[in-house]
Coordinates of C-alpha atoms in Angstrom, one line a residue:
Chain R
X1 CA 11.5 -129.9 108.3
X2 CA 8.8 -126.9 108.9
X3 CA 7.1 -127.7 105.8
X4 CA 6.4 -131.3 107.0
X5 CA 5.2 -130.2 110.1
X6 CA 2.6 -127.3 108.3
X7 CA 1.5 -130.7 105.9
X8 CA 1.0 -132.4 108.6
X9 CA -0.8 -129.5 110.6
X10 CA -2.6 -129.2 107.3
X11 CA -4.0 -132.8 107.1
X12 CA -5.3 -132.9 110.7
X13 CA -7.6 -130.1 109.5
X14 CA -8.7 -131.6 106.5
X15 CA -9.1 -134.6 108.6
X16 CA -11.5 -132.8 111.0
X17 CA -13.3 -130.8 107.8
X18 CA -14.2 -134.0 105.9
X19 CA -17.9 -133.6 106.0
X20 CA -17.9 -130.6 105.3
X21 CA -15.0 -130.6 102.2
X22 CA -16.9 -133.6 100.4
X23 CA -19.8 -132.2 100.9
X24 CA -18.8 -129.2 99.0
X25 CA -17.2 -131.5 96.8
X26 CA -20.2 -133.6 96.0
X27 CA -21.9 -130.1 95.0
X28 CA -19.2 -128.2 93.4
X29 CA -18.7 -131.8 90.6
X30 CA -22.5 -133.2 91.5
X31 CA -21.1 -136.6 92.0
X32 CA -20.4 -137.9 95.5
X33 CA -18.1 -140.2 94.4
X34 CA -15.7 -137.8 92.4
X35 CA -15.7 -136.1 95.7
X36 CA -14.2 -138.8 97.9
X37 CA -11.9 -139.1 94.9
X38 CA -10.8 -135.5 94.7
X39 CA -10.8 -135.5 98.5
X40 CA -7.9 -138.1 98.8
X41 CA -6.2 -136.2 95.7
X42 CA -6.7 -133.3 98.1
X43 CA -5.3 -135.5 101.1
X44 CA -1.7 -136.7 98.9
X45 CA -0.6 -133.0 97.6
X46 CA -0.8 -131.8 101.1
X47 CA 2.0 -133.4 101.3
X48 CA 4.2 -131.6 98.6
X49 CA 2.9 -128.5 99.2
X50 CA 4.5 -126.2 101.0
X51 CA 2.1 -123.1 101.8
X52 CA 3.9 -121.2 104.0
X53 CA 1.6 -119.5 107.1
X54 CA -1.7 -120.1 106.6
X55 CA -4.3 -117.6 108.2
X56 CA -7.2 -119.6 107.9
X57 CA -6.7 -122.9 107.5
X58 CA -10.3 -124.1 106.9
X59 CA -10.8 -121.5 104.1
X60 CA -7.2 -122.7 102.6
X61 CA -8.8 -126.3 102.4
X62 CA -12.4 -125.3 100.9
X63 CA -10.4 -122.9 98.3
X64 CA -7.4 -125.3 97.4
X65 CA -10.8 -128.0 96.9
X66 CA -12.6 -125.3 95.1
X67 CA -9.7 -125.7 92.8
X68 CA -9.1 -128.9 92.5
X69 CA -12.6 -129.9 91.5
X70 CA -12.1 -126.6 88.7
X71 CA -9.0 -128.5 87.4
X72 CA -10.7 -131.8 87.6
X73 CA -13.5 -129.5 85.3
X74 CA -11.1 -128.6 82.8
X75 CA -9.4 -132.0 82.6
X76 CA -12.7 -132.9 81.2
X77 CA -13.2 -130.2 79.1
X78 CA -9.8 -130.7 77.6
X79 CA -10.6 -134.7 76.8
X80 CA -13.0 -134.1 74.6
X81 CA -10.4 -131.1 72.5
X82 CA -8.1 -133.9 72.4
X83 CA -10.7 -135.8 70.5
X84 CA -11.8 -133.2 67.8
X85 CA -8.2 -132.6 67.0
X86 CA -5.7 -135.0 66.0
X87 CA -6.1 -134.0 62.5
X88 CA -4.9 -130.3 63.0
X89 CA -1.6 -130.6 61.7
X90 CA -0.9 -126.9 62.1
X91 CA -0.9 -128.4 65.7
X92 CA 2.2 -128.4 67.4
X93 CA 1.8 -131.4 69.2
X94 CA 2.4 -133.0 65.7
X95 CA 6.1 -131.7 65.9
X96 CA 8.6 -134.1 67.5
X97 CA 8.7 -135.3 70.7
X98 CA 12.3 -132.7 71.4
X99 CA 10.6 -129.9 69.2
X100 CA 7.7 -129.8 72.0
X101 CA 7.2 -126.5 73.9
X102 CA 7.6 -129.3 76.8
X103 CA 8.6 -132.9 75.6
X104 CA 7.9 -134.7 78.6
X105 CA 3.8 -133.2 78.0
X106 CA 1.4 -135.7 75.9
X107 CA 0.6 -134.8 72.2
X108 CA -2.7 -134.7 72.9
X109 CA -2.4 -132.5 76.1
X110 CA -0.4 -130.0 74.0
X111 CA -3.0 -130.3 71.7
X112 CA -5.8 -129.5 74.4
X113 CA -4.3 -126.6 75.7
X114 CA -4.4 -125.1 72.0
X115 CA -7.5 -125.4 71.7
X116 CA -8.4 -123.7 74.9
X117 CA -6.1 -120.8 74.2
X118 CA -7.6 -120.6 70.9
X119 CA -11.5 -120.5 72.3
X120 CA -10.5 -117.9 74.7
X121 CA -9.0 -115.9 71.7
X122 CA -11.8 -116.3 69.6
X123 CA -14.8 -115.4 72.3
X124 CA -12.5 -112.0 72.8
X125 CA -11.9 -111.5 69.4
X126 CA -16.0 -111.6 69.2
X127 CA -16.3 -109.0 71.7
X128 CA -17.8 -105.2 71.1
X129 CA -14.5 -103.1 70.1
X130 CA -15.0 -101.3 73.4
X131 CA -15.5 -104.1 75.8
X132 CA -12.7 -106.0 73.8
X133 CA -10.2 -103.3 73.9
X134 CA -11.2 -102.5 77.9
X135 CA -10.8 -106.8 78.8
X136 CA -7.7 -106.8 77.0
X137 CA -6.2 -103.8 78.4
X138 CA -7.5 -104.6 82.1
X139 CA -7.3 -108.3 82.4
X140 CA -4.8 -109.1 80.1
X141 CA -2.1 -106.4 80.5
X142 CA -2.9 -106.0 84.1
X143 CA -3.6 -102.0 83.7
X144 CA -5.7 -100.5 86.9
X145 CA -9.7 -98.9 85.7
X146 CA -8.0 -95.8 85.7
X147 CA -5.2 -96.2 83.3
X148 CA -7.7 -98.0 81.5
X149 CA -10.0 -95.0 81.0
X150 CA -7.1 -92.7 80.3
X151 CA -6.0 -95.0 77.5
X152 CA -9.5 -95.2 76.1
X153 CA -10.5 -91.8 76.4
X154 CA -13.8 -92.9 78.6
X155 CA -14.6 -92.2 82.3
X156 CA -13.9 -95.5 85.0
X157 CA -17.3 -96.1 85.2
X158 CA -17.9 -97.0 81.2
X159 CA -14.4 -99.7 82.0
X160 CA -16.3 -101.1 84.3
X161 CA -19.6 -101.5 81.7
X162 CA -17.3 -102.5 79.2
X163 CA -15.8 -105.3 81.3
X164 CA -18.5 -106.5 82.5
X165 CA -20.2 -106.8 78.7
X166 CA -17.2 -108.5 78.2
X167 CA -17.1 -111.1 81.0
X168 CA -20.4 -111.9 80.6
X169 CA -20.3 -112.7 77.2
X170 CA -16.9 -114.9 77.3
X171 CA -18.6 -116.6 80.3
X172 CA -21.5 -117.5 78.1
X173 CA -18.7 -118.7 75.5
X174 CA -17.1 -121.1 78.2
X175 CA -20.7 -122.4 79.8
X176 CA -22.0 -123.4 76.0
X177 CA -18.7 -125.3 75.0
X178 CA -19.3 -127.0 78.5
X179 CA -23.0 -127.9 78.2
X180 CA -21.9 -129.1 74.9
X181 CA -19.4 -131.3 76.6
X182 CA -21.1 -132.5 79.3
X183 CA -24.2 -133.3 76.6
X184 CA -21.6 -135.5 74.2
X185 CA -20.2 -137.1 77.5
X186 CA -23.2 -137.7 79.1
X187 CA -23.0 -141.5 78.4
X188 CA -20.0 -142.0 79.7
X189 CA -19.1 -143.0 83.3
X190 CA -18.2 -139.9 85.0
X191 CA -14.9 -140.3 86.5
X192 CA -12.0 -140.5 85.1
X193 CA -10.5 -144.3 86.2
X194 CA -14.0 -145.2 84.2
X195 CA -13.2 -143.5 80.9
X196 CA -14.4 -144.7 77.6
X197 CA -13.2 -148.4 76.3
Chain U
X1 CA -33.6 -116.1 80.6
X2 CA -33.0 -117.4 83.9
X3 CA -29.4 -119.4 83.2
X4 CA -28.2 -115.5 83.1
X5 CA -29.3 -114.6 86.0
X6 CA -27.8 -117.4 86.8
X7 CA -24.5 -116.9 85.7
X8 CA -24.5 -113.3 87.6
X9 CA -25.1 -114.8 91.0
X10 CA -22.3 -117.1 90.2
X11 CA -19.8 -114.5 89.3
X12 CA -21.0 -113.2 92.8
X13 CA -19.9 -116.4 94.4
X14 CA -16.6 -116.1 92.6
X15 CA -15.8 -112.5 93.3
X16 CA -16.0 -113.7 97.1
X17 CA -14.6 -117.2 96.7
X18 CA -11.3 -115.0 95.0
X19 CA -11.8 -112.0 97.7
X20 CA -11.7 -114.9 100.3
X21 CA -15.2 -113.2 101.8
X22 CA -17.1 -116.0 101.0
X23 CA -19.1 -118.4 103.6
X24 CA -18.4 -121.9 102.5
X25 CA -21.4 -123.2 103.7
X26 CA -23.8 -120.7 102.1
X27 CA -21.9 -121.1 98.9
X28 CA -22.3 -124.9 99.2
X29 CA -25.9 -124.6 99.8
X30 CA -26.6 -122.7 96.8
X31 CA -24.7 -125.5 95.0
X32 CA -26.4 -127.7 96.2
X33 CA -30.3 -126.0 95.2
X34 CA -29.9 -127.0 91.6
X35 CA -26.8 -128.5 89.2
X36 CA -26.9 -126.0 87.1
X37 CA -25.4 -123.9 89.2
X38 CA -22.2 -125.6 89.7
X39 CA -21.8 -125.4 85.9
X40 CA -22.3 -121.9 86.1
X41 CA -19.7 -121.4 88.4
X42 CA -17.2 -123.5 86.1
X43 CA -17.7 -121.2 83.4
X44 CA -17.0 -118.2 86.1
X45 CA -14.5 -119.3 87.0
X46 CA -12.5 -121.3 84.1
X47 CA -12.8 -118.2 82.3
X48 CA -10.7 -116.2 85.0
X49 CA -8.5 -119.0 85.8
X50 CA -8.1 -118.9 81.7
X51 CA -7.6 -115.6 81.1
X52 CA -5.6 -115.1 84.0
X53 CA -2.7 -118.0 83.2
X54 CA -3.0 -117.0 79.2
X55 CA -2.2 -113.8 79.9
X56 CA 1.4 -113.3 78.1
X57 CA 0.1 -115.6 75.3
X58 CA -2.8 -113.9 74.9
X59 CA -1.1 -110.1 75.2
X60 CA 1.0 -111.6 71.8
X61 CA -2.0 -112.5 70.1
X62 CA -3.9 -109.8 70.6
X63 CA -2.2 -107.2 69.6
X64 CA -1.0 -109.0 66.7
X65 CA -4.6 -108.8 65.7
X66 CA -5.4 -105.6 67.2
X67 CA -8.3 -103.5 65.3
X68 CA -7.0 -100.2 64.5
X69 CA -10.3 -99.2 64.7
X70 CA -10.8 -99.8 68.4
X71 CA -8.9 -96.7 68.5
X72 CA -9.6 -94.1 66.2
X73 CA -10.6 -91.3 68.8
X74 CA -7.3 -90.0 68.6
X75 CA -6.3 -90.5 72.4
X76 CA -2.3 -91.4 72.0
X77 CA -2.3 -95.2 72.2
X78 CA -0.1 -97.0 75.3
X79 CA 1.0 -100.4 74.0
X80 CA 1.1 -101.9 77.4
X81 CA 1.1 -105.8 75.2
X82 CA 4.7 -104.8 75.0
X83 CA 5.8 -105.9 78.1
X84 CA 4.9 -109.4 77.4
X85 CA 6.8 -109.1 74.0
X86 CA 9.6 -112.0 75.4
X87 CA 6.9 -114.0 76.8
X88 CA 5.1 -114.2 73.4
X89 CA 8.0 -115.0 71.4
X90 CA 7.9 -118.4 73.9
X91 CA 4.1 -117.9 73.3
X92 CA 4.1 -122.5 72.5
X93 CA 6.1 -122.8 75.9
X94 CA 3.4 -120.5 77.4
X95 CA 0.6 -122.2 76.3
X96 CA 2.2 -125.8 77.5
X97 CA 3.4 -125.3 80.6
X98 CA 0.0 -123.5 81.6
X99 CA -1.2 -127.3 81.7
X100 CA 1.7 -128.6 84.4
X101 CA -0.6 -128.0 87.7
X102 CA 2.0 -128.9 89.9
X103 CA 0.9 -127.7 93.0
X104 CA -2.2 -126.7 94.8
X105 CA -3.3 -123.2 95.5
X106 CA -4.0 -122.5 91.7
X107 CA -1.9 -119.2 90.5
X108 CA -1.2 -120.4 87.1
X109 CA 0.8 -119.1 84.5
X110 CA 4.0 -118.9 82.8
X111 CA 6.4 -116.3 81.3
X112 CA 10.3 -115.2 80.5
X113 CA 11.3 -112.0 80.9
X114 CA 15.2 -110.3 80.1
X115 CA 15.7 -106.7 80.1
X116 CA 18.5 -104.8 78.0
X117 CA 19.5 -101.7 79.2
X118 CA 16.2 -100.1 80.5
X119 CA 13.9 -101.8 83.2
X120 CA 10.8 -103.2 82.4
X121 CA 7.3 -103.3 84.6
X122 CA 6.2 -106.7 84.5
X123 CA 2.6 -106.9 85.8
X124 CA 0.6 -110.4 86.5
X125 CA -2.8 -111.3 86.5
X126 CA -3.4 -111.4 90.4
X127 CA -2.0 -107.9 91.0
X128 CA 1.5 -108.3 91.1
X129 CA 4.1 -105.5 89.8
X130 CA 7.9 -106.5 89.3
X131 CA 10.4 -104.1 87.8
X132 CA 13.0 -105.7 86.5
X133 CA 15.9 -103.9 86.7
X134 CA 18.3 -103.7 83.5
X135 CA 20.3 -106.6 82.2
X136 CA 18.4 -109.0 84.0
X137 CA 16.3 -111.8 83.6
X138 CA 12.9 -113.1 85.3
X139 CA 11.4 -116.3 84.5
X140 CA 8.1 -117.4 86.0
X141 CA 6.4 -121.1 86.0
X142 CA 3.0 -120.7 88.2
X143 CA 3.8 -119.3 91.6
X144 CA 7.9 -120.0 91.3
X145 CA 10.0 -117.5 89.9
X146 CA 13.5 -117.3 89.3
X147 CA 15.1 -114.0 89.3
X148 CA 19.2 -113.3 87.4
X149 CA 19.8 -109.6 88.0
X150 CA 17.9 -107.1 90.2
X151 CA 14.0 -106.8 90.6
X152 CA 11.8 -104.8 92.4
X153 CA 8.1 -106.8 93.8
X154 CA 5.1 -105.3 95.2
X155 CA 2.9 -108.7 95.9
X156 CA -0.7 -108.4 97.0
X157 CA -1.4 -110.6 100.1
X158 CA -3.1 -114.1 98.6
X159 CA -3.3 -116.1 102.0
X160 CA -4.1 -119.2 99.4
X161 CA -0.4 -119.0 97.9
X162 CA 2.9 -118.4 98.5
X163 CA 5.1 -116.4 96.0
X164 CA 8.2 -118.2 95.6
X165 CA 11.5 -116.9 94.0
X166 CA 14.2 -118.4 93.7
X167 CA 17.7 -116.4 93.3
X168 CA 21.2 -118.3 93.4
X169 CA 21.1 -121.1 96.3
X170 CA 18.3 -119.1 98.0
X171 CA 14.3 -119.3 97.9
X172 CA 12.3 -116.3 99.0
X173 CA 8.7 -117.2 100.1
X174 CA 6.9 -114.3 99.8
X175 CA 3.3 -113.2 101.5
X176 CA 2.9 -110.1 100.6
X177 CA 5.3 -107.3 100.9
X178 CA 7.5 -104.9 98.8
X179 CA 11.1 -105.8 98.4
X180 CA 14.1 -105.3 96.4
X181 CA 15.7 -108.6 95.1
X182 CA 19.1 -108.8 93.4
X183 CA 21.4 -111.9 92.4
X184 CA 24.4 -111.2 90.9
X185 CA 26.2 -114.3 90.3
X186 CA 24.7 -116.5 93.4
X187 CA 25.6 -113.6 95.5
X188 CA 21.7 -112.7 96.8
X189 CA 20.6 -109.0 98.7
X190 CA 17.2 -108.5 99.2
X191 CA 15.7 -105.7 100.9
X192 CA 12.2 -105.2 102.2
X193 CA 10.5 -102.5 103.1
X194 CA 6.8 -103.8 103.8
X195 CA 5.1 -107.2 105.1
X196 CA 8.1 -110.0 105.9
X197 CA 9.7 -112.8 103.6
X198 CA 10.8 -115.9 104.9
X199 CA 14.1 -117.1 103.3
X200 CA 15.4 -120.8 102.5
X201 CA 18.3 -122.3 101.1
X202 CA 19.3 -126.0 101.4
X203 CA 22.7 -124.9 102.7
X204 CA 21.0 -123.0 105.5
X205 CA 19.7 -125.2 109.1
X206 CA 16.4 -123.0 109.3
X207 CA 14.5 -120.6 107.1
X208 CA 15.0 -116.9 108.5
X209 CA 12.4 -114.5 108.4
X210 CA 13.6 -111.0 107.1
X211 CA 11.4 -108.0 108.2
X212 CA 10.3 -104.9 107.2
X213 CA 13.1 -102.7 106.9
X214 CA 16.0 -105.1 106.7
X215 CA 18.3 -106.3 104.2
X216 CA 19.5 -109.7 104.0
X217 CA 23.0 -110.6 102.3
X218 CA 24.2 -114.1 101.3
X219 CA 27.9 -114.9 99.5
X220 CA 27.7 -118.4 98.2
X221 CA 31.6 -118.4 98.9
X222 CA 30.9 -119.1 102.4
X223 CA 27.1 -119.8 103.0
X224 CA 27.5 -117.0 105.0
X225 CA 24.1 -114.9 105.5
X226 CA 23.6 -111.6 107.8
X227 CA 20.5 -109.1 108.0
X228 CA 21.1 -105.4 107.9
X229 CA 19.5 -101.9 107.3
X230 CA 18.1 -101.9 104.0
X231 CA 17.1 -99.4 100.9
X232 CA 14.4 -100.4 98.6
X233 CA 14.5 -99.9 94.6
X234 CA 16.9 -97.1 95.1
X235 CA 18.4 -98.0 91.5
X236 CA 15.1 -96.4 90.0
X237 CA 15.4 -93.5 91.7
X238 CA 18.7 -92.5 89.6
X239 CA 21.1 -93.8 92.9
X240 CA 22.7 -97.0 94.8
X241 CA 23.4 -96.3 98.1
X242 CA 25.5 -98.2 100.4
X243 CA 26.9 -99.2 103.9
X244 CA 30.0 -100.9 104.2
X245 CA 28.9 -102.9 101.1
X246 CA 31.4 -105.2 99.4
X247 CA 33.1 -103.7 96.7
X248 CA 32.7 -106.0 93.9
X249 CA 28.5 -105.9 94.9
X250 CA 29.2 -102.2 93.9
X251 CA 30.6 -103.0 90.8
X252 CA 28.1 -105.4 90.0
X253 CA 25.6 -102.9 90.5
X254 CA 27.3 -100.0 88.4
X255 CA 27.3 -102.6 85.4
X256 CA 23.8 -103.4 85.4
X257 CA 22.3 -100.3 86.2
X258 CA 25.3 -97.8 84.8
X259 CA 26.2 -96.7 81.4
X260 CA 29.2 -98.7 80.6
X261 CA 30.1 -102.1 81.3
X262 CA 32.4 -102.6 84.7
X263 CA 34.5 -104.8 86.2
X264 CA 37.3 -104.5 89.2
X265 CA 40.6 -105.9 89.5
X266 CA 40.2 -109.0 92.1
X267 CA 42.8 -107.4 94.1
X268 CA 40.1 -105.1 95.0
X269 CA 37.5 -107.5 96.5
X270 CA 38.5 -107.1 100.0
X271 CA 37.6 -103.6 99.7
X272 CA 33.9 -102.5 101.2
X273 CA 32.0 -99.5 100.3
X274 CA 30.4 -96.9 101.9
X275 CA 27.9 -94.0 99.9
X276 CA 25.8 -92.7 97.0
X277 CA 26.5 -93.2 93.9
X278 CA 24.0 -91.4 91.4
X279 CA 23.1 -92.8 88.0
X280 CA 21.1 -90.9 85.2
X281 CA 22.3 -88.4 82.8
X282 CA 25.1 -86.5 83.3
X283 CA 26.2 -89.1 86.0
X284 CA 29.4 -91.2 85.8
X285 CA 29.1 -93.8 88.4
X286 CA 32.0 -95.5 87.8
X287 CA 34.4 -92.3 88.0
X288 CA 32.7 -91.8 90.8
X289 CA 33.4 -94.7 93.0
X290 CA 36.9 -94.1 91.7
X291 CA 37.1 -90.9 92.7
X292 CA 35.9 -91.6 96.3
X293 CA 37.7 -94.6 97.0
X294 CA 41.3 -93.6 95.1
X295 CA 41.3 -96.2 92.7
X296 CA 41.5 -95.8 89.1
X297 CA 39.4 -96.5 86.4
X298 CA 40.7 -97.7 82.9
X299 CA 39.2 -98.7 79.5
X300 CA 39.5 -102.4 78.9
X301 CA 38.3 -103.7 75.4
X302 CA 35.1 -104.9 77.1
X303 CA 34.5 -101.5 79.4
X304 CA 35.8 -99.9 82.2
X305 CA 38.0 -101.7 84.8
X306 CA 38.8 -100.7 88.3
X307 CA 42.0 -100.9 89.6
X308 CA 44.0 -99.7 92.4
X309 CA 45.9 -96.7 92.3
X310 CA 49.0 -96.7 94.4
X311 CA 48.5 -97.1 98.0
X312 CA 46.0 -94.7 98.5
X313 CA 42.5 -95.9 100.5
X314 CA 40.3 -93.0 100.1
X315 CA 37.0 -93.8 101.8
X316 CA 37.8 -97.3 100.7
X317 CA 38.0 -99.9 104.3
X318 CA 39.5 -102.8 105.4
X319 CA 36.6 -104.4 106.6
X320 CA 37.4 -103.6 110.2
X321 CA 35.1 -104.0 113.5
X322 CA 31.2 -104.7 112.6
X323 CA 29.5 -103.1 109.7
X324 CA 26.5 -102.3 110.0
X325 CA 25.4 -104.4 107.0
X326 CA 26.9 -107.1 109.1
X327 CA 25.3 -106.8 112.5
X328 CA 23.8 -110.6 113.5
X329 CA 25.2 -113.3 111.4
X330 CA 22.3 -115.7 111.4
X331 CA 23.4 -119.5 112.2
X332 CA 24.9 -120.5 108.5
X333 CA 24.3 -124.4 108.2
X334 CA 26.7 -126.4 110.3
X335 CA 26.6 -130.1 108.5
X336 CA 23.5 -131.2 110.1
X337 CA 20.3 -129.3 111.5
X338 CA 18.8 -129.8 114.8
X339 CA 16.0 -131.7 114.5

């Protein structure tokens, strides 16, 4: 099957691009060992994936690492929600296993992606009016900086202030509740087959 | 303070990680010159990857608790949030599935989409525009959609992931391209006129790449699949036009894009089709097929039925010598591939 033979094609690169991948790796998490680990992660969903042609496959690797190590960033993130929140019982993860959004996700994961969604909504609800109402319009209904500005009434160029108020102030949002993570897990074992108890 | 300054150069970093200009090993450098940095770039770039999958939840919410006074200047207000209005309802399912990374180049997201009887532009996060035709239905998880119905994409070029959709038996990878999808009942046309789409099915031996230009037409019936000529979107320029189409396709089309529901008699399904029909005000699609192919149309209780009307053919064909529609059949699955 072609989608075999592009894995396969796939892996000898990563193969050859090892230094350099874990080496990016061990920067992008700052722990070599999460690196090897995210590396062989890496390694096994090259072989479900089927990319289709791949320009460059060296970039395709650093990205689809880039990305792994921001999931494995998020998976952290979300353990400590899961924590903080089992008493929410406006939380639908409390509902029954078939009443789920999906059954066959974890309470707690259901739980963890609230609480996410519900940061995001609160750092935009915080914004300034304009830089809220530019954020939503461009990022979240996908409009262009132009129809943006026509909606608004304002020229491109104050979208383009607005947005990037707006980004950097959601960004700040994200990098406290992550210091603030990092600080309360900071005497735990880093990776994940070490978790607490 | 300097953990802004900070955080700008690492939104740098991330507008060329996501513009795929960046040099790996520069980035990795600057990674690697102090740990705060990586942390900055999390917060970069989990607040795109955020925003971008939470999109149709977020469109629900937000206007929900939109702040009139954001817009008292008076300029008439779009309500773009609309478009996510079916997504929102499913706003839980949204927010869940977001968490299911099953695959690797991250393009996350999640969303349900059914149109009555207008079309509606459906616009995602990493620059993709589908219009989905009327009386048709687009669900999304990540980068898989499945289309009932007729759609029109225009999909940026993302070397990092492939766009698939899946309509009836068949699975269009996508890598950026405009193209006109429809499935009506398993029955699959697509027609492309930018970029190329590879096409896959399990009851086909190979994927077959359909270009710029073509068409592609595949009847479940017979796993039978040929490339053609193809038109684009023509159904939102008030038309459907057609070469030696099959008739109940036509039909198909006049119900979902047409004023009335339409069916034909099956005695008719041999027939093929050749023309414009226009649809807008003022336009009777149906009557006009009728007209041109000397069959009549009667009210049923459900809408308007096709039938034939004595032995007259009209532009109507048997299906004779190769339509153009049909000019290569492409290999269609023996029991076994090659290799």
């Amino acid at each position: 099957m072609p989608d075999l033979a592009s894995a396969g094609g796939l892996r000898a690169v990563l193969h050859d691009q090892r230094a350099a991948i874990v080496r990016f790796l061990t920067a992008r998490t700052g722990s070599m060992d999460l690196a090897q680990d995210l590396y062989q992660e890496l390694w096994l969903r090259l072989g479900h994936a089927n990319p289709g042609p791949i320009a460059n496959p060296p970039a395709y690797l650093m990205r689809a690492a880039n990305n792994l190590a921001l999931d494995y960033r998020r998976g952290e993130l979300r353990a400590r929600a899961r924590d903080a929140a089992w008493l929410d019982l406006d939380n639908p993860a409390m509902a029954a296993p078939d009443q789920r959004p999906d059954p066959a996700m974890g309470a707690d994961e259901v739980i963890a992606a609230g609480q996410e969604l519900a940061l995001l909504r609160l750092a935009i609800e915080r914004l300034p009016p304009g830089a809220r109402r530019a954020v939503t319009l461009h990022r979240i209904d996908g409009l262009p900086h132009a129809d943006v500005a026509a909606v608004m009434g304002i020229s491109r160029s104050g979208v383009e202030k607005h947005i990037a108020v707006a980004m950097k102030q959601l960004r700040r949002t994200f990098w406290d509740w992550g210091a603030e993570a990092t600080a309360a897990s900071d005497n735990e074992h880093h990776s994940k087959e070490h978790g607490h108890d | 303070m300097t953990d802004v300054s900070i955080m700008d150069t690492a939104a740098q970093w991330h507008e060329q990680v996501t513009a795929e200009t960046v040099d790996w090993d520069a980035f990795t450098l600057w990674l690697e010159a102090d740990p705060g940095h990586a942390r900055a770039y999390d917060a970069v770039a989990l607040v795109d990857a955020l925003i971008a999958e939470r999109a149709p939840a977020l469109a629900g919410l937000t206007a929900a608790n939109d702040d009139p006074a954001g817009n008292d200047n008076g300029v008439p207000m779009r309500t773009p949030s609309r478009r996510w209005a079916g997504a929102a309802l499913a706003g839980l399912a949204a927010v869940a599935a977001a968490l299911v990374l099953a695959f690797l180049p991250v393009w996350p997201g999640h969303g349900e989409w059914q149109t009555g009887d207008g079309a509606q532009t459906v616009a995602l996060a990493d620059g993709t525009r589908i219009v989905l035709a009327p009386h048709s239905r687009l669900t999304r998880a990540g980068d898989r959609l499945a289309l009932a119905g007729g759609a029109v994409f225009a999909v940026p070029h993302r070397p990092d992931r492939t766009l698939t959709i899946s309509a009836g038996e068949l699975t269009i990878s996508d890598i950026g391209t405009h193209f006109d999808l429809r499935n009506d009942d398993g029955i699959v046309r697509l027609s492309l006129d930018e970029g190329q789409v590879s096409v896959s099915s399990t009851r086909m031996a190979k994927p077959v790449t359909v270009a710029a230009g073509q068409a592609l037409l595949f009847d479940p019936a017979d796993a039978q699949i040929s490339l053609g000529a193809g038109s684009t979107g023509d159904w939102q320029h008030d038309q459907l036009s057609y070469r030696d189409a099959p008739l109940p396709l036509v039909v198909a089309d006049i119900a979902r894009y047409g004023p009335v529901p339409l069916r034909a008699d099956g005695a008719l399904a041999h027939l093929h089709f050749s023309g414009t029909l226009r649809l807008g005000t003022g336009h009777d699609p149906a009557a006009d097929l009728a007209r041109l192919m000397a069959l009549d149309v009667g009210m049923s209780g459900r809408g308007a039925v096709l039938r034939a009307h004595g032995q007259g053919r009209g532009a109507a064909s048997r299906s004779t010598g190769a339509p153009p529609i049909h000019p290569a059949p492409i290999a269609p699955t023996p029991g076994t591939p090659t290799n």
